Amino acid sequence: MNRRDFVRLGWATVIGAGAGKLRPAFAESLPLRHVPTPPQPPPVAISERKATGRAADFTLRIAPAMVELAPQVVISTIGYNNKVPGPLLRMREGQPVTVDVVNDTDVPEYVHWHGLFVPSEVDGAEEEGTPAVPPHGRRHYQFVAKPAGSRWYHSHAAAMMDLHRGTYTGQFGFFMIDSANDPGLYDQEVFLALREWEPYLTTMDQDEGRADPNDRMPEKPATPDPRPNGLEVSAPLYSINDKMLGAGDPLRVQSGQRILMHLLNASASQIHRLALPGHKFQVIALDGNTVPSPQLVSVIHIAPGERVDAIVEMNQPGVWILGELRDVARTSGMGIVVEYANQGQQRAIWLPSPSTRLDYTIFGKTAPHPAPDQTIDMVFEKVPGGPHGINRWLVNGKEYPHEREFVLQQGGRYRLVFHNRSDDSHPLHMHRHLFELVELNGKPTAGIKKDTVIVPAFGRAAVDLIADQPGLTLFHCHIQQHMDFGFMALFRYA
Ligand SMILES: [Cu+2]
């Protein structure tokens, strides 16, 4: 199979699988258009330059963007600076940063700096009191870049039933904060963001988030919920960065090189599993934070909001596909060709990988945790929406908002215990803080610092949080639909 066949096969799958949901003959009728040259941003207002003494380090312009996912497959979305992903924002840890955000759309927007320690009014969450970037307006942000690691930025607007807002759009980008101690043990560095496009609502079971019957399910109720599930978000098209598998440039490597892959799942709805046949990933950081025990794995599990940094040693010359394990996702675009030098016109090879279970704890260490000052139990439940409705989500028995349930004392040490009493896996994200994973489905661990953790279906996780970032702090499932329909909580400092 050559690259062009891949794209064609991808379309066959798309048309075959989701035909009813797609516009008729979408693929055939869409003329090939060139992505327009980005409009030149107007100069920053003089008064603003004077106010800050200089232009901002970065400018993000929110505006409609065309993305050519593959030849003759062009989608329209909203992006930053007419690029998807948006520009790589890169700086040293501790560096003061200024960002101008210009909103060329008709709706208020929020830019969230995911994984950064920034004040609530800068963080980019309406619930925390961050002011919006008004429609056709702008906002200037100033903060210090910390902590070091792979962070990212994305829209934090609520989408609700509008699948063209928030994280359904192309508003995401890498935010790399370099540590002064990076040993630099790699020859090449690549940034790979996973995305799906043209989302639609369906009751068809997506299965990737469902319980693995072999998993321990400590939160599974004795009697299953008989109510029918509601509409969930699916998508017919996938890409890594802005290209479907086979459509963009391959990742060009040389035998013996060590490639540092910065993986980001910028999906609004799907957990992904990635493999590169013949190779293993040495996972060195999760959510940008160095892990105590880097391990070689053949499959990477990555949920919406998560990042994985992995080094891949290039020791199997050939042309391979780095792709999603699920055929439907990979053949609909989720993959990239990895090509060793001097391989001629070889076809890219995919080989099925053994499916592995998610287990963060292999990257941890054994160490005792100091006793927490307080344990906060959080129980998550689904209220199934039925075939024509949307599921609603409860945190400790009610949908967002919560009044004063979650109050932290500054300097306190908290253990949050996440009880997932639903048949979906959820990536749970805490803003403005890192937490340390203490336990996953009964397995203890230490030293894994994250800002987003997958709690498997009917599973349980415990994390320790030090309350050292005063200010309103949003907690939510990073699946846009879940968050929009109740799966959020606001933590306050006393
Ligand atoms: Cu969720």
Coordinates of C-alpha atoms and ligand atoms in Angstrom, one line a residue:
M1 CA 0.0 0.0 0.0
N2 CA 1.4 3.4 -0.9
R3 CA 0.7 6.7 0.7
R4 CA -2.0 7.7 -1.8
D5 CA -3.7 4.4 -1.2
F6 CA -3.8 5.1 2.4
V7 CA -5.7 8.3 2.0
R8 CA -8.1 6.7 -0.4
L9 CA -8.6 3.7 1.9
G10 CA -9.1 6.2 4.7
W11 CA -11.9 7.8 2.7
A12 CA -13.5 4.5 1.8
T13 CA -13.6 3.8 5.5
V14 CA -15.0 7.2 6.3
I15 CA -17.6 7.1 3.7
G16 CA -18.5 3.5 4.5
A17 CA -18.6 3.9 8.3
G18 CA -20.2 7.3 8.7
A19 CA -22.0 7.8 5.5
G20 CA -25.3 8.9 7.0
K21 CA -23.6 11.6 9.0
L22 CA -21.5 13.1 6.2
R23 CA -22.6 15.6 3.6
P24 CA -23.3 13.7 0.4
A25 CA -20.2 13.1 -1.8
F26 CA -18.3 15.5 0.5
A27 CA -14.9 14.0 -0.6
E28 CA -15.6 14.0 -4.3
S29 CA -17.2 17.4 -4.6
L30 CA -14.7 19.3 -2.5
P31 CA -12.4 21.3 -4.8
L32 CA -8.7 21.4 -3.9
R33 CA -8.1 24.8 -2.5
H34 CA -4.9 26.3 -1.3
V35 CA -4.8 27.3 2.3
P36 CA -4.9 31.1 2.1
T37 CA -1.9 33.1 3.1
P38 CA -2.4 34.3 6.7
P39 CA -3.7 37.8 6.8
Q40 CA -1.1 40.2 8.2
P41 CA -2.1 41.2 11.7
P42 CA -2.6 44.9 12.1
P43 CA 0.2 46.5 14.2
V44 CA -0.2 46.4 17.9
A45 CA -1.8 49.6 19.2
I46 CA 0.8 52.2 20.0
S47 CA -0.7 52.9 23.4
E48 CA -0.4 49.2 24.3
R49 CA 3.2 49.1 23.2
K50 CA 3.8 52.1 25.4
A51 CA 1.9 50.6 28.3
T52 CA 4.1 47.5 28.3
G53 CA 7.2 49.2 27.0
R54 CA 7.5 46.7 24.2
A55 CA 5.6 44.5 21.9
A56 CA 4.3 41.2 23.3
D57 CA 6.6 38.2 23.0
F58 CA 3.8 36.3 21.2
T59 CA 0.6 37.2 19.5
L60 CA -2.3 34.7 19.0
R61 CA -5.0 35.8 16.6
I62 CA -8.2 33.7 16.8
A63 CA -9.8 33.6 13.4
P64 CA -11.4 31.2 10.9
A65 CA -8.9 28.9 9.3
M66 CA -8.9 26.4 6.5
V67 CA -6.9 23.2 7.1
E68 CA -5.9 21.0 4.2
L69 CA -5.9 17.6 6.0
A70 CA -5.1 15.8 2.7
P71 CA -5.3 16.6 -1.0
Q72 CA -8.9 17.5 -1.6
V73 CA -9.9 17.3 2.0
V74 CA -10.0 20.8 3.4
I75 CA -11.9 21.6 6.5
S76 CA -13.0 25.0 8.0
T77 CA -12.4 25.6 11.7
I78 CA -11.2 28.3 14.1
G79 CA -7.5 28.5 14.7
Y80 CA -4.6 30.6 16.1
N81 CA -2.6 32.6 13.5
N82 CA -4.2 30.5 10.7
K83 CA -2.2 27.5 11.8
V84 CA -3.3 24.2 13.2
P85 CA -1.8 23.5 15.7
G86 CA -1.1 27.1 16.6
P87 CA 2.4 28.4 16.8
L88 CA 4.8 26.6 19.1
L89 CA 5.3 28.9 22.1
R90 CA 8.7 28.1 23.6
M91 CA 10.7 29.7 26.4
R92 CA 12.9 29.1 29.4
E93 CA 11.5 28.2 32.7
G94 CA 11.1 31.3 34.9
Q95 CA 11.1 33.6 31.9
P96 CA 8.5 36.4 32.1
V97 CA 6.2 36.1 29.1
T98 CA 3.7 38.5 27.4
V99 CA 1.1 37.3 25.0
D100 CA -1.4 39.4 23.0
V101 CA -4.6 37.5 22.1
V102 CA -6.7 39.0 19.4
N103 CA -10.1 37.6 18.8
D104 CA -11.3 38.1 15.2
T105 CA -14.5 36.0 15.8
D106 CA -18.0 37.0 16.9
V107 CA -18.0 35.1 20.2
P108 CA -16.1 35.6 23.4
E109 CA -13.1 33.3 23.8
Y110 CA -10.8 31.9 26.5
V111 CA -7.2 30.8 26.1
H112 CA -6.2 28.3 28.8
W113 CA -2.6 27.8 29.6
H114 CA -2.8 24.1 30.4
G115 CA -0.3 22.8 33.0
L116 CA 1.1 26.2 33.9
F117 CA 1.1 27.8 37.4
V118 CA -0.7 31.0 36.5
P119 CA -3.1 33.1 38.5
S120 CA -6.9 32.5 38.1
E121 CA -7.4 35.8 36.3
V122 CA -4.9 34.7 33.6
D123 CA -5.6 31.0 33.5
G124 CA -8.4 31.2 30.9
A125 CA -11.4 29.7 32.6
E126 CA -14.5 31.7 32.9
E127 CA -15.5 29.8 36.1
E128 CA -12.3 31.0 37.8
G129 CA -13.1 34.6 36.9
T130 CA -10.7 35.0 33.9
P131 CA -12.1 37.8 31.7
A132 CA -13.0 36.7 28.2
V133 CA -11.2 37.9 25.1
P134 CA -14.2 39.8 23.8
P135 CA -15.5 39.3 20.2
H136 CA -13.4 41.5 17.9
G137 CA -11.4 42.6 20.9
R138 CA -8.0 41.7 22.5
R139 CA -6.4 40.9 25.8
H140 CA -2.9 41.2 27.0
Y141 CA -1.5 38.5 29.2
Q142 CA 1.6 38.6 31.4
F143 CA 2.9 35.7 33.4
V144 CA 6.0 33.7 34.4
A145 CA 6.6 30.5 32.4
K146 CA 6.6 27.7 34.9
P147 CA 6.9 24.8 35.6
A148 CA 9.3 23.4 33.0
G149 CA 8.0 20.7 30.6
S150 CA 5.5 20.1 27.8
R151 CA 2.5 22.3 28.4
W152 CA -0.1 23.5 25.9
Y153 CA -2.7 26.1 25.3
H154 CA -6.2 25.7 24.0
S155 CA -9.7 27.3 23.9
H156 CA -11.6 26.9 27.1
A157 CA -14.9 28.2 25.8
A158 CA -18.0 26.1 26.6
A159 CA -19.4 24.4 23.5
M160 CA -22.6 22.7 24.7
M161 CA -24.5 21.6 21.6
D162 CA -22.3 23.7 19.2
L163 CA -19.6 21.3 17.9
H164 CA -17.7 24.2 16.3
R165 CA -16.6 25.8 19.6
G166 CA -14.1 25.2 22.3
T167 CA -11.8 22.2 21.9
Y168 CA -13.8 21.0 18.9
T169 CA -12.0 23.7 16.9
G170 CA -8.4 24.1 15.9
Q171 CA -7.6 26.3 18.8
F172 CA -4.7 24.5 20.4
G173 CA -0.9 24.6 20.4
F174 CA 2.2 23.4 22.1
F175 CA 3.7 25.5 24.9
M176 CA 7.1 24.3 25.7
I177 CA 8.9 25.4 28.8
D178 CA 12.6 24.4 28.7
S179 CA 14.4 23.5 31.8
A180 CA 17.9 24.6 32.4
N181 CA 18.7 21.0 33.2
D182 CA 17.6 19.3 30.0
P183 CA 20.3 16.7 29.3
G184 CA 19.4 16.9 25.5
L185 CA 19.9 13.1 24.9
Y186 CA 18.3 13.1 21.5
D187 CA 19.1 14.0 17.9
Q188 CA 15.7 15.2 16.7
E189 CA 12.7 16.6 18.5
V190 CA 9.1 16.4 17.0
F191 CA 5.8 17.8 18.2
L192 CA 2.8 15.6 17.4
A193 CA -0.7 16.6 18.3
L194 CA -3.6 14.1 17.8
R195 CA -6.9 15.4 16.6
E196 CA -10.3 14.4 15.1
W197 CA -12.4 16.6 12.9
E198 CA -16.0 17.3 11.7
P199 CA -17.5 15.9 14.9
Y200 CA -21.1 14.7 15.0
L201 CA -23.4 13.2 17.6
T202 CA -24.3 9.5 17.6
T203 CA -25.5 6.7 19.9
M204 CA -23.1 4.3 18.2
D205 CA -20.9 2.9 20.8
Q206 CA -17.4 4.2 20.5
D207 CA -15.9 1.5 22.7
E208 CA -12.5 3.1 23.2
G209 CA -13.6 4.6 26.5
R210 CA -15.5 1.6 27.6
A211 CA -14.5 -0.8 30.4
D212 CA -12.0 -3.5 29.5
P213 CA -13.6 -6.6 31.1
N214 CA -10.1 -7.7 32.3
D215 CA -9.7 -4.4 34.3
R216 CA -10.2 -4.3 38.0
M217 CA -13.4 -2.3 38.5
P218 CA -13.5 -1.3 42.1
E219 CA -16.4 1.1 41.5
K220 CA -18.6 -1.1 39.5
P221 CA -22.1 -1.3 40.9
A222 CA -23.7 -4.6 41.7
T223 CA -26.5 -4.0 39.2
P224 CA -25.9 -2.3 35.9
D225 CA -27.7 0.9 35.0
P226 CA -30.5 -0.1 32.6
R227 CA -31.1 3.3 31.2
P228 CA -30.1 3.8 27.5
N229 CA -27.0 5.9 26.8
G230 CA -27.3 9.3 25.3
L231 CA -25.7 10.9 22.2
E232 CA -21.9 11.1 22.2
V233 CA -19.4 12.9 20.0
S234 CA -17.7 10.9 17.3
A235 CA -15.8 12.1 14.2
P236 CA -15.0 10.7 10.7
L237 CA -11.6 12.4 10.2
Y238 CA -8.4 12.2 12.1
S239 CA -5.0 13.8 11.9
I240 CA -1.7 14.2 13.5
N241 CA -1.0 17.9 13.6
D242 CA -2.8 19.1 10.4
K243 CA -2.3 16.1 8.2
M244 CA -4.1 12.8 7.7
L245 CA -1.9 9.7 7.5
G246 CA 0.0 9.7 4.3
A247 CA -0.9 13.2 3.3
G248 CA 1.9 15.2 4.9
D249 CA 5.6 14.9 4.9
P250 CA 6.9 11.8 6.6
L251 CA 8.9 12.0 9.7
R252 CA 12.4 11.6 8.2
V253 CA 14.9 9.8 10.4
Q254 CA 18.2 8.1 10.2
S255 CA 19.3 4.8 11.6
G256 CA 20.8 5.2 15.1
Q257 CA 19.0 8.5 15.8
R258 CA 17.1 9.1 19.0
I259 CA 13.9 11.0 18.3
L260 CA 12.2 12.9 21.2
M261 CA 8.5 12.8 20.5
H262 CA 6.3 15.3 22.3
L263 CA 2.9 13.8 22.0
L264 CA -0.3 15.7 22.8
N265 CA -3.8 14.5 22.7
A266 CA -5.7 17.6 21.6
S267 CA -8.9 15.7 21.0
A268 CA -12.2 16.9 22.4
S269 CA -13.5 13.4 23.0
Q270 CA -11.2 10.4 22.4
I271 CA -8.6 8.5 24.3
H272 CA -6.0 7.3 21.8
R273 CA -3.5 4.4 21.7
L274 CA -0.4 4.8 19.5
A275 CA 2.2 2.3 18.3
L276 CA 5.1 2.3 15.9
P277 CA 5.7 -1.2 14.6
G278 CA 9.2 -2.5 15.3
H279 CA 10.0 0.2 17.8
K280 CA 9.4 1.0 21.4
F281 CA 8.8 4.3 23.2
Q282 CA 10.9 5.2 26.2
V283 CA 8.5 7.3 28.2
I284 CA 10.4 9.9 30.0
A285 CA 7.7 12.4 31.0
L286 CA 3.9 12.4 31.6
D287 CA 2.1 15.7 31.2
G288 CA 5.5 17.3 30.9
N289 CA 6.8 16.1 34.2
T290 CA 9.8 13.7 34.3
V291 CA 8.8 10.3 35.6
P292 CA 10.8 8.5 38.3
S293 CA 11.1 5.2 36.2
P294 CA 11.3 5.8 32.5
Q295 CA 10.1 2.6 30.8
L296 CA 10.1 1.1 27.3
V297 CA 6.5 0.5 26.1
S298 CA 5.1 -0.6 22.7
V299 CA 1.8 1.3 23.1
I300 CA 1.2 4.8 24.3
H301 CA -2.2 5.5 25.9
I302 CA -3.0 9.2 25.8
A303 CA -6.3 10.9 26.8
P304 CA -7.6 14.4 25.9
G305 CA -5.5 17.0 27.7
E306 CA -2.5 14.6 28.3
R307 CA 1.0 14.8 27.0
V308 CA 3.6 12.1 26.8
D309 CA 7.3 12.7 26.1
A310 CA 9.0 9.6 24.7
I311 CA 12.3 8.9 23.1
V312 CA 12.3 6.4 20.2
E313 CA 15.5 4.8 19.1
M314 CA 15.6 4.4 15.4
N315 CA 17.0 0.9 15.0
Q316 CA 14.7 -0.8 12.4
P317 CA 15.4 0.7 9.0
G318 CA 12.3 0.9 6.8
V319 CA 9.2 2.9 6.2
W320 CA 6.7 2.5 9.1
I321 CA 3.4 3.9 10.2
L322 CA 3.2 5.6 13.6
G323 CA -0.5 5.2 14.1
E324 CA -3.6 4.6 16.2
L325 CA -4.2 1.0 17.1
R326 CA -7.9 1.1 16.1
D327 CA -8.1 0.5 12.3
V328 CA -11.0 2.9 11.9
A329 CA -9.1 5.8 13.4
R330 CA -5.8 5.1 11.7
T331 CA -7.3 4.5 8.2
S332 CA -9.3 7.7 8.7
G333 CA -6.1 9.7 9.2
M334 CA -4.6 9.2 12.7
G335 CA -1.0 8.3 11.8
I336 CA 2.2 9.6 10.3
V337 CA 4.7 7.8 8.1
V338 CA 8.2 7.4 9.7
E339 CA 10.8 7.1 6.9
Y340 CA 14.4 6.1 7.4
A341 CA 16.9 7.7 4.9
N342 CA 17.7 5.8 1.7
Q343 CA 14.7 3.5 1.7
G344 CA 13.7 4.2 -2.0
Q345 CA 10.0 4.0 -2.8
Q346 CA 9.0 1.5 -0.1
R347 CA 5.5 1.2 1.2
A348 CA 4.7 2.2 4.7
I349 CA 4.2 -0.8 7.0
W350 CA 1.7 -1.1 9.7
L351 CA 1.6 -4.2 12.0
P352 CA -1.0 -4.8 14.6
S353 CA 0.4 -4.3 18.1
P354 CA -0.6 -6.3 21.1
S355 CA -3.1 -4.2 23.0
T356 CA -1.8 -3.3 26.4
R357 CA -3.7 -1.9 29.4
L358 CA -3.2 1.5 30.7
D359 CA -1.0 1.4 33.7
Y360 CA 0.7 4.6 34.8
T361 CA 2.2 2.9 37.8
I362 CA 5.0 1.3 35.8
F363 CA 6.5 4.8 35.5
G364 CA 6.4 5.4 39.3
K365 CA 8.4 4.4 42.3
T366 CA 7.6 3.0 45.7
A367 CA 7.8 5.5 48.4
P368 CA 5.6 6.3 51.4
H369 CA 3.3 9.4 51.0
P370 CA 3.0 11.8 54.0
A371 CA -0.4 11.5 55.5
P372 CA -2.8 14.0 54.0
D373 CA -4.4 16.8 56.1
Q374 CA -7.7 15.9 54.5
T375 CA -9.2 13.3 52.1
I376 CA -11.7 14.5 49.6
D377 CA -13.9 11.9 48.0
M378 CA -15.3 12.7 44.5
V379 CA -17.9 10.4 43.1
F380 CA -18.6 10.7 39.3
E381 CA -21.9 9.4 37.9
K382 CA -23.6 9.5 34.5
V383 CA -27.3 10.3 34.0
P384 CA -27.9 8.6 30.7
G385 CA -29.6 10.8 28.2
G386 CA -31.4 8.2 26.2
P387 CA -31.2 7.8 22.4
H388 CA -32.2 11.5 21.7
G389 CA -30.6 13.2 24.6
I390 CA -27.2 14.1 26.0
N391 CA -25.8 12.4 29.1
R392 CA -25.5 14.5 32.1
W393 CA -22.7 14.2 34.7
L394 CA -22.8 14.4 38.5
V395 CA -20.0 15.2 40.9
N396 CA -21.0 14.0 44.4
G397 CA -24.6 13.9 43.3
K398 CA -24.9 17.1 41.4
E399 CA -24.0 18.9 38.2
Y400 CA -21.8 21.9 38.2
P401 CA -22.0 24.4 39.9
H402 CA -21.2 23.4 43.4
E403 CA -21.3 26.0 46.1
R404 CA -18.7 25.5 48.8
E405 CA -18.1 21.8 48.7
F406 CA -14.5 22.0 47.8
V407 CA -12.5 24.3 50.0
L408 CA -8.7 24.2 50.4
Q409 CA -6.5 25.7 53.1
Q410 CA -3.4 27.2 51.7
G411 CA -0.4 25.0 52.3
G412 CA -2.6 22.0 53.1
R413 CA -2.0 18.5 51.7
Y414 CA -5.1 16.9 50.2
R415 CA -5.8 13.4 48.9
L416 CA -8.4 13.5 46.2
V417 CA -10.1 10.1 45.7
F418 CA -11.8 9.8 42.3
H419 CA -14.6 7.2 42.2
N420 CA -15.6 6.7 38.6
R421 CA -19.1 5.0 38.8
S422 CA -19.6 5.2 35.0
D423 CA -18.8 2.9 32.1
D424 CA -16.6 5.5 30.4
S425 CA -13.0 6.4 31.1
H426 CA -12.5 10.0 32.1
P427 CA -9.4 12.2 31.8
L428 CA -9.7 14.4 35.0
H429 CA -7.9 17.7 34.8
M430 CA -7.0 20.1 37.7
H431 CA -6.1 23.6 36.6
R432 CA -3.1 25.6 37.9
H433 CA -1.7 22.7 39.9
L434 CA 0.1 19.4 39.6
F435 CA -0.9 16.4 41.6
E436 CA 0.9 13.2 42.4
L437 CA -0.6 9.9 41.6
V438 CA -0.9 7.8 44.7
E439 CA -3.1 4.9 43.6
L440 CA -4.7 3.5 40.4
N441 CA -7.3 0.8 40.8
G442 CA -5.8 -0.3 44.1
K443 CA -2.2 -0.3 42.8
P444 CA 0.0 2.1 44.8
T445 CA 2.6 4.4 43.2
A446 CA 4.6 7.5 43.9
G447 CA 6.5 10.2 42.1
I448 CA 4.2 10.6 39.0
K449 CA 3.2 14.2 38.7
K450 CA 0.3 15.0 36.4
D451 CA -2.3 17.6 35.7
T452 CA -4.7 15.2 33.9
V453 CA -5.3 11.6 34.9
I454 CA -7.4 8.9 33.2
V455 CA -9.7 7.2 35.7
P456 CA -10.7 4.0 33.8
A457 CA -14.4 3.0 33.6
F458 CA -15.7 1.9 37.0
G459 CA -12.2 2.6 38.3
R460 CA -10.7 4.5 41.1
A461 CA -7.6 6.8 41.4
A462 CA -6.2 8.7 44.3
V463 CA -3.9 11.8 43.9
D464 CA -2.2 14.1 46.4
L465 CA -2.5 17.8 45.9
I466 CA -0.6 20.5 47.8
A467 CA -2.7 23.6 48.0
D468 CA 0.1 26.1 47.0
Q469 CA -1.6 28.1 44.2
P470 CA -4.2 30.3 45.9
G471 CA -7.2 31.3 43.7
L472 CA -10.2 29.7 42.2
T473 CA -9.2 26.4 40.6
L474 CA -11.3 24.5 38.1
F475 CA -11.5 20.7 38.0
H476 CA -13.2 18.9 35.2
C477 CA -13.3 16.0 32.8
H478 CA -11.3 17.0 29.7
I479 CA -13.9 15.5 27.4
Q480 CA -15.6 18.6 26.1
Q481 CA -19.1 17.2 26.2
H482 CA -18.7 15.7 29.7
M483 CA -17.4 19.0 31.0
D484 CA -20.2 21.1 29.3
F485 CA -22.9 18.8 30.8
G486 CA -22.0 18.9 34.4
F487 CA -18.6 17.2 34.9
M488 CA -16.9 20.2 36.6
A489 CA -16.1 21.4 40.1
L490 CA -14.6 24.6 41.4
F491 CA -12.1 24.5 44.2
R492 CA -11.7 27.6 46.4
Y493 CA -9.0 28.6 48.9
A494 CA -10.4 29.5 52.3
Ligands
CU1 CU -15.5 12.5 31.0

